Amino acid sequence: MSLSTALNRVPVQPIAAGLVGAITGFASTFAIVIAGLRAVGATETQAASGLLILCVFQGLIAMILSVRTRTPLSFSWSTPGAALLIAAHSTTSNFAAAVGAFIVCGLLIAATGLWPWLARAITSIPKSIASAMLAGILLPICIAPVTAAATEPLYALPIIGVWLVLYRIAPRWAVPAAMVVTISIIVLTAPALGNAVIAPQLSVVLPVFDPFVIVSLGLPLYIVTMAGQNVPGFAVLATFGYPPPKAAPILIGSGLLSAIGALFGGHAINLAALSAALMAGPDAHPLPGRRWIAATAGGVFYLVLGVGAAAATALVAASPPVLITAIAGLALLGALLGAITAALENPAQRMPAIVTFVVVASGVVIGGVGSAFWGLLVGGVVLAWLSWPVLSYSVLSYSVLSHSLLSRHRQ
């Protein structure tokens, strides 16, 4: 076989789709992951370790399950979960306690794959309430570009401008392009980068299981990861005509890897929802039966990107915090739009959704428990109260009038 013949047999299109999916997924949200881990107490070394283990584990599980099932199963870190960590900065500054919450989240994801009743419990949470909780988590982060434009206009406005221009002509590349501008600004203005450690290294974190942190961080992380990533991930596959894959190996595998990865600083991995469309759609290959190659290639490229975790963390650490939250806000605007739209989709549940949104966005901490939990609880109570069957004023008046007329007729 000649070299040209061998090269012609290389599935270039799905491999290219996997490369694009991995690069856009990494470049668009790695800063959110690092900022989230740092917000709950991780050191620079621990955050780099967390980013590395997330890349490795999501790459491995994508490769294994895609090859085994011949289905484009792509995985990613939980971007809504990372946003939750940023919003929950006041919940804990003890990273060991956060790691304990990450482990609980991973075990719950695995348990969802083992026990169907737990999956039914999660899917029974009204979409409006779950989406409103996610929107409340995202709102403070999405406001950050406005704050950055006011406090650091020389740096922030070029980033926002590039994002806006690219969003008009090539939306998929808007956030990665804005990230390139951000990195350029950091490199030009941060002389300390020359001393940064860029070699990949893992750092073990011994967990602490704090009940308050588990309730305020672990449970909301589990809910937003399931409702915001895993459930939409299955829906994306159905959109492109794939039969529903078995949920058990996906949830058990990603849950156990999340729990193990937590010991090295990672928060959660899940079935990809945002980048899955790149690897499961026709851009990956005209034949659906060949698109699994794209997800497999994406997994390989995530392993390569993991090598740069320490360098990425050093860049974020050297940047003014307002710039990182600004790029995170730009990256999450689409997710905020989707969450608000879904929260207000059902007219009968709009008030409970708004109550949930307001409570979560407030960032209030009561009894050591963060606002995500309280928003979910209060929103559920309001929904139950407003859904309780009661007689309206008109029905009550009609009943009284009918009873009065009937009494007169009998007399």
C-alpha positions as MATLAB code, in Angstrom:
seq = 'MSLSTALNRVPVQPIAAGLVGAITGFASTFAIVIAGLRAVGATETQAASGLLILCVFQGLIAMILSVRTRTPLSFSWSTPGAALLIAAHSTTSNFAAAVGAFIVCGLLIAATGLWPWLARAITSIPKSIASAMLAGILLPICIAPVTAAATEPLYALPIIGVWLVLYRIAPRWAVPAAMVVTISIIVLTAPALGNAVIAPQLSVVLPVFDPFVIVSLGLPLYIVTMAGQNVPGFAVLATFGYPPPKAAPILIGSGLLSAIGALFGGHAINLAALSAALMAGPDAHPLPGRRWIAATAGGVFYLVLGVGAAAATALVAASPPVLITAIAGLALLGALLGAITAALENPAQRMPAIVTFVVVASGVVIGGVGSAFWGLLVGGVVLAWLSWPVLSYSVLSYSVLSHSLLSRHRQ';
ca = [
       0.000    0.000    0.000;
       1.436    3.377   -1.021;
       1.732    6.290    1.368;
      -0.789    8.333   -0.614;
      -3.325    5.491   -0.458;
      -2.835    5.159    3.288;
      -3.277    8.899    3.794;
      -6.459    8.863    1.724;
      -7.905    6.298    4.112;
      -7.290    8.485    7.155;
     -10.677    9.834    8.345;
      -9.614   13.470    8.143;
     -13.069   15.045    8.538;
     -14.036   13.434   11.881;
     -10.516   13.902   13.261;
     -10.661   17.587   12.333;
     -14.086   17.862   13.984;
     -12.675   16.282   17.138;
      -9.787   18.751   17.115;
     -12.099   21.747   16.696;
     -14.458   20.461   19.398;
     -11.649   19.899   21.895;
      -9.945   23.234   21.238;
     -13.139   25.285   21.384;
     -14.346   23.419   24.476;
     -11.038   23.946   26.259;
     -10.338   27.513   25.166;
     -13.877   28.719   25.836;
     -14.170   27.567   29.434;
     -10.827   26.610   31.002;
     -10.636   30.014   32.684;
     -14.031   29.369   34.304;
     -12.787   26.072   35.740;
      -9.614   27.624   37.149;
     -11.486   30.608   38.576;
     -14.056   28.280   40.140;
     -11.457   26.074   41.801;
      -9.548   29.101   43.088;
     -12.801   30.583   44.421;
     -13.314   27.622   46.770;
      -9.778   27.696   48.114;
      -7.543   25.855   45.629;
      -3.949   26.989   45.311;
      -2.491   27.617   41.863;
      -0.886   24.147   41.925;
      -4.124   22.462   43.007;
      -6.138   24.280   40.326;
      -3.627   23.201   37.658;
      -3.857   19.629   38.931;
      -7.660   19.779   38.797;
      -7.653   21.047   35.211;
      -5.150   18.354   34.209;
      -7.108   15.461   35.723;
     -10.361   16.712   34.178;
      -8.755   16.759   30.719;
      -7.272   13.291   31.185;
     -10.406   11.634   32.545;
     -12.869   13.194   30.104;
     -10.543   12.283   27.253;
     -10.192    8.676   28.408;
     -13.895    8.040   28.958;
     -14.770    9.604   25.586;
     -12.265    7.341   23.833;
     -13.338    4.164   25.642;
     -17.117    4.567   25.377;
     -17.116    5.975   21.831;
     -15.046    3.058   20.517;
     -17.086    0.542   22.495;
     -20.523    1.819   21.468;
     -19.648    3.279   18.038;
     -21.564    6.370   19.164;
     -20.070    9.896   19.372;
     -20.025   10.175   23.170;
     -18.029   13.288   24.012;
     -17.415   14.380   27.586;
     -16.423   17.634   29.234;
     -16.006   19.213   32.613;
     -19.129   20.661   34.180;
     -19.108   24.285   33.051;
     -22.281   25.172   35.024;
     -20.645   23.429   37.975;
     -17.545   25.605   37.638;
     -19.784   28.673   37.496;
     -21.433   27.438   40.684;
     -18.018   27.327   42.371;
     -17.386   30.952   41.431;
     -20.780   31.952   42.791;
     -20.214   29.885   45.966;
     -16.967   31.602   46.942;
     -18.492   32.668   50.250;
     -19.543   29.099   51.098;
     -16.058   27.806   51.859;
     -12.405   28.724   51.450;
     -11.290   25.270   52.589;
     -10.469   23.391   49.403;
     -10.370   20.061   51.250;
     -14.042   20.565   52.182;
     -14.836   21.471   48.572;
     -13.106   18.266   47.442;
     -15.324   16.315   49.843;
     -18.350   17.906   48.163;
     -16.929   17.027   44.720;
     -16.615   13.377   45.774;
     -20.223   13.306   46.992;
     -21.343   14.823   43.682;
     -19.452   12.175   41.711;
     -20.883    9.346   43.789;
     -24.400   10.733   43.323;
     -23.899   10.816   39.546;
     -22.735    7.193   39.645;
     -25.685    6.265   41.871;
     -28.029    7.853   39.322;
     -26.766    5.337   36.793;
     -27.260    2.470   39.245;
     -30.673    3.388   40.640;
     -33.393    4.442   38.166;
     -35.487    5.997   40.950;
     -32.745    8.583   41.550;
     -32.720    9.450   37.860;
     -36.503    9.866   38.001;
     -36.147   12.123   41.044;
     -33.738   14.401   39.189;
     -35.828   14.533   36.030;
     -38.923   15.256   38.155;
     -37.457   18.613   39.226;
     -39.444   21.101   37.129;
     -37.415   22.424   34.230;
     -38.383   25.974   35.150;
     -36.970   25.651   38.686;
     -33.732   23.931   37.637;
     -33.178   26.457   34.841;
     -33.921   29.386   37.149;
     -31.370   28.067   39.637;
     -28.767   27.860   36.882;
     -29.643   31.367   35.690;
     -29.237   32.724   39.218;
     -25.809   31.100   39.452;
     -24.730   32.549   36.104;
     -26.056   36.105   36.489;
     -23.327   37.528   38.795;
     -20.645   36.086   36.509;
     -22.278   37.420   33.349;
     -22.365   40.907   34.866;
     -18.550   40.818   35.153;
     -17.842   42.133   31.606;
     -19.786   45.293   32.467;
     -17.774   45.746   35.666;
     -14.521   45.124   33.799;
     -15.419   47.662   31.111;
     -15.969   50.267   33.824;
     -12.888   49.522   35.958;
     -10.363   48.308   33.337;
     -11.607   49.754   30.024;
      -8.182   49.667   28.350;
      -8.046   45.894   28.774;
     -11.701   44.881   28.824;
     -13.083   46.801   25.845;
     -10.803   45.144   23.233;
     -11.813   41.727   24.585;
     -15.513   42.584   24.470;
     -15.117   44.163   21.015;
     -13.470   41.073   19.521;
     -16.152   38.866   21.065;
     -18.938   41.036   19.631;
     -17.461   41.154   16.114;
     -16.813   37.406   15.974;
     -20.237   36.629   17.449;
     -21.729   38.385   14.421;
     -19.712   36.574   11.744;
     -18.526   33.312   13.391;
     -20.299   32.723   16.733;
     -18.496   29.447   17.430;
     -15.149   31.238   17.544;
     -16.234   34.358   19.447;
     -15.173   33.191   22.909;
     -11.923   31.474   21.799;
     -10.934   34.641   19.921;
     -11.708   36.774   22.969;
      -9.612   34.360   25.027;
      -6.689   34.820   22.605;
      -6.919   38.584   23.106;
      -7.056   38.080   26.881;
      -3.982   35.837   26.825;
      -2.132   38.375   24.680;
      -2.908   41.128   27.176;
      -1.761   38.961   30.089;
       1.499   38.005   28.363;
       2.271   41.635   27.537;
       1.464   42.979   30.998;
       2.579   40.191   33.372;
       6.389   39.919   33.575;
       6.124   37.317   36.358;
       5.110   34.653   33.830;
       8.756   33.876   33.145;
       9.042   32.214   36.555;
       5.833   30.187   36.255;
       5.906   26.394   36.507;
       4.391   24.992   33.306;
       5.242   21.289   33.636;
       2.097   19.177   34.233;
       1.879   17.755   37.740;
      -0.815   16.197   39.904;
      -1.476   17.296   43.472;
      -3.374   15.024   45.873;
      -5.933   16.681   48.154;
      -7.200   14.780   51.196;
     -10.960   15.419   51.451;
     -12.890   16.780   54.398;
     -16.599   15.938   54.490;
     -18.298   19.024   55.904;
     -22.109   18.570   55.982;
     -22.758   22.261   55.351;
     -20.438   22.358   52.331;
     -21.915   19.128   50.981;
     -25.440   20.571   51.167;
     -24.574   24.024   49.825;
     -22.012   22.946   47.214;
     -22.112   19.188   46.576;
     -25.870   18.810   46.039;
     -26.254   21.909   43.801;
     -23.178   20.773   41.829;
     -24.841   17.408   41.273;
     -28.132   18.994   40.195;
     -26.640   21.527   37.755;
     -24.338   18.866   36.296;
     -27.220   16.464   35.727;
     -29.835   19.009   34.643;
     -27.485   21.378   32.821;
     -25.140   18.917   31.117;
     -26.011   15.210   31.246;
     -29.703   15.497   30.373;
     -29.065   17.946   27.469;
     -26.169   15.733   26.358;
     -28.528   12.802   25.826;
     -30.950   15.152   24.060;
     -28.246   16.296   21.610;
     -27.628   12.701   20.540;
     -31.360   12.187   19.986;
     -31.474   15.378   17.895;
     -29.014   13.857   15.424;
     -30.974   10.628   15.174;
     -28.996    8.369   17.482;
     -30.916    5.797   19.532;
     -30.769    6.519   23.257;
     -27.487    5.095   24.583;
     -27.498    3.114   27.801;
     -27.331    5.668   30.590;
     -25.774    3.350   33.185;
     -22.213    3.098   31.794;
     -22.153    6.810   30.975;
     -23.323    7.976   34.403;
     -21.481    5.343   36.429;
     -18.262    5.889   34.486;
     -18.331    9.686   34.594;
     -19.481    9.686   38.227;
     -16.728    7.380   39.465;
     -14.089    9.247   37.470;
     -15.410   12.508   38.936;
     -15.077   11.102   42.456;
     -11.536    9.863   41.784;
     -10.587   13.063   39.986;
     -11.791   15.080   42.972;
      -8.820   13.738   44.936;
      -6.618   15.591   42.448;
      -8.694   18.793   42.430;
     -11.216   18.174   39.631;
     -14.841   19.065   40.308;
     -17.002   17.018   37.873;
     -17.111   15.563   34.376;
     -20.227   14.783   32.373;
     -21.642   14.021   28.966;
     -20.932   17.065   26.817;
     -23.848   19.197   25.714;
     -22.263   22.255   24.075;
     -19.396   20.638   22.151;
     -21.339   17.430   21.454;
     -23.076   19.039   18.486;
     -19.707   19.455   16.752;
     -18.847   15.774   17.075;
     -22.302   14.231   16.653;
     -23.545   16.385   13.781;
     -23.012   16.229   10.013;
     -19.941   18.464   10.261;
     -18.136   15.490   11.806;
     -19.000   13.100    8.948;
     -21.864   12.671    6.461;
     -22.408    9.131    7.760;
     -23.663    8.944   11.369;
     -21.925    5.600   11.772;
     -18.516    7.255   11.362;
     -18.965   10.168   13.746;
     -17.761    8.197   16.747;
     -14.277    8.790   15.337;
     -14.719   12.522   16.016;
     -15.530   11.957   19.694;
     -12.618    9.520   19.989;
     -10.240   12.010   18.372;
     -11.593   14.734   20.646;
     -10.708   12.558   23.630;
      -7.142   12.167   22.351;
      -6.791   15.916   21.856;
      -8.054   16.553   25.396;
      -5.191   14.406   26.677;
      -2.788   16.639   24.755;
      -4.459   19.822   26.015;
      -4.134   18.560   29.579;
      -0.361   18.926   29.273;
      -0.897   22.682   29.105;
      -2.987   22.827   32.292;
      -0.194   24.315   34.405;
       0.584   26.975   31.797;
      -3.113   27.864   31.512;
      -3.377   28.174   35.291;
      -0.282   30.383   35.412;
      -1.861   32.693   32.829;
      -5.051   32.982   34.854;
      -3.122   33.563   38.088;
      -1.100   36.367   36.479;
      -4.183   38.123   35.141;
      -6.193   40.806   36.928;
      -9.165   38.890   38.420;
     -11.646   41.197   36.745;
     -10.415   40.124   33.294;
     -10.855   36.434   34.028;
     -14.374   36.919   35.351;
     -15.089   39.104   32.312;
     -14.085   36.416   29.820;
     -15.991   33.887   31.922;
     -19.062   36.109   31.732;
     -18.810   36.361   27.954;
     -18.424   32.589   27.677;
     -21.528   32.003   29.798;
     -23.881   34.536   28.187;
     -25.291   31.867   25.878;
     -25.887   29.545   28.811;
     -27.597   32.377   30.721;
     -29.845   33.103   27.749;
     -30.818   29.447   27.473;
     -31.445   29.135   31.206;
     -33.668   32.228   31.385;
     -35.611   31.141   28.303;
     -36.218   27.682   29.755;
     -37.116   29.096   33.176;
     -39.861   31.314   31.742;
     -41.105   28.895   29.099;
     -44.069   27.634   31.149;
     -46.385   30.583   31.962;
     -47.890   28.767   34.956;
     -44.472   28.403   36.612;
     -42.950   31.813   35.906;
     -43.437   33.220   39.399;
     -41.778   30.249   41.178;
     -38.986   30.435   38.606;
     -38.419   34.138   39.246;
     -38.406   33.546   43.009;
     -35.824   30.793   42.561;
     -33.732   33.047   40.324;
     -33.793   35.976   42.761;
     -32.883   33.860   45.802;
     -29.981   32.152   44.025;
     -28.670   35.375   42.465;
     -28.697   37.051   45.893;
     -25.759   34.910   46.982;
     -27.190   34.703   50.497;
     -25.674   32.209   52.939;
     -27.985   31.019   55.738;
     -26.755   28.638   58.394;
     -23.610   28.003   56.393;
     -25.647   26.817   53.382;
     -25.354   28.681   50.088;
     -28.004   30.366   47.968;
     -28.244   27.639   45.292;
     -29.771   25.228   47.796;
     -32.077   27.847   49.295;
     -33.220   29.003   45.863;
     -34.123   25.457   44.884;
     -35.952   24.914   48.175;
     -37.857   28.218   48.199;
     -38.737   27.923   44.515;
     -40.105   24.434   45.088;
     -42.198   25.597   48.034;
     -43.631   28.531   46.052;
     -44.402   26.242   43.123;
     -46.184   23.766   45.398;
     -48.157   26.550   47.091;
     -49.264   28.190   43.851;
     -50.150   24.803   42.352;
     -52.264   23.800   45.347;
     -55.897   23.406   44.242;
     -57.946   26.217   45.772;
     -61.361   27.648   44.963;
     -61.111   30.899   43.095;
     -63.232   33.891   44.151;
     -65.533   33.459   41.161;
     -66.066   29.755   41.853;
     -66.712   30.456   45.534;
     -69.211   33.242   44.699;
     -70.982   30.968   42.241;
     -71.263   28.230   44.876;
     -72.720   30.632   47.466;
     -75.206   32.062   44.948;
     -76.281   28.587   43.803;
     -76.807   27.468   47.391;
     -78.890   30.590   48.129;
     -81.110   30.132   45.067;
     -81.588   26.452   45.835;
     -82.655   27.273   49.392;
     -85.202   29.817   48.166;
     -86.589   27.373   45.633;
     -87.130   24.754   48.325;
     -88.962   27.290   50.476;
];
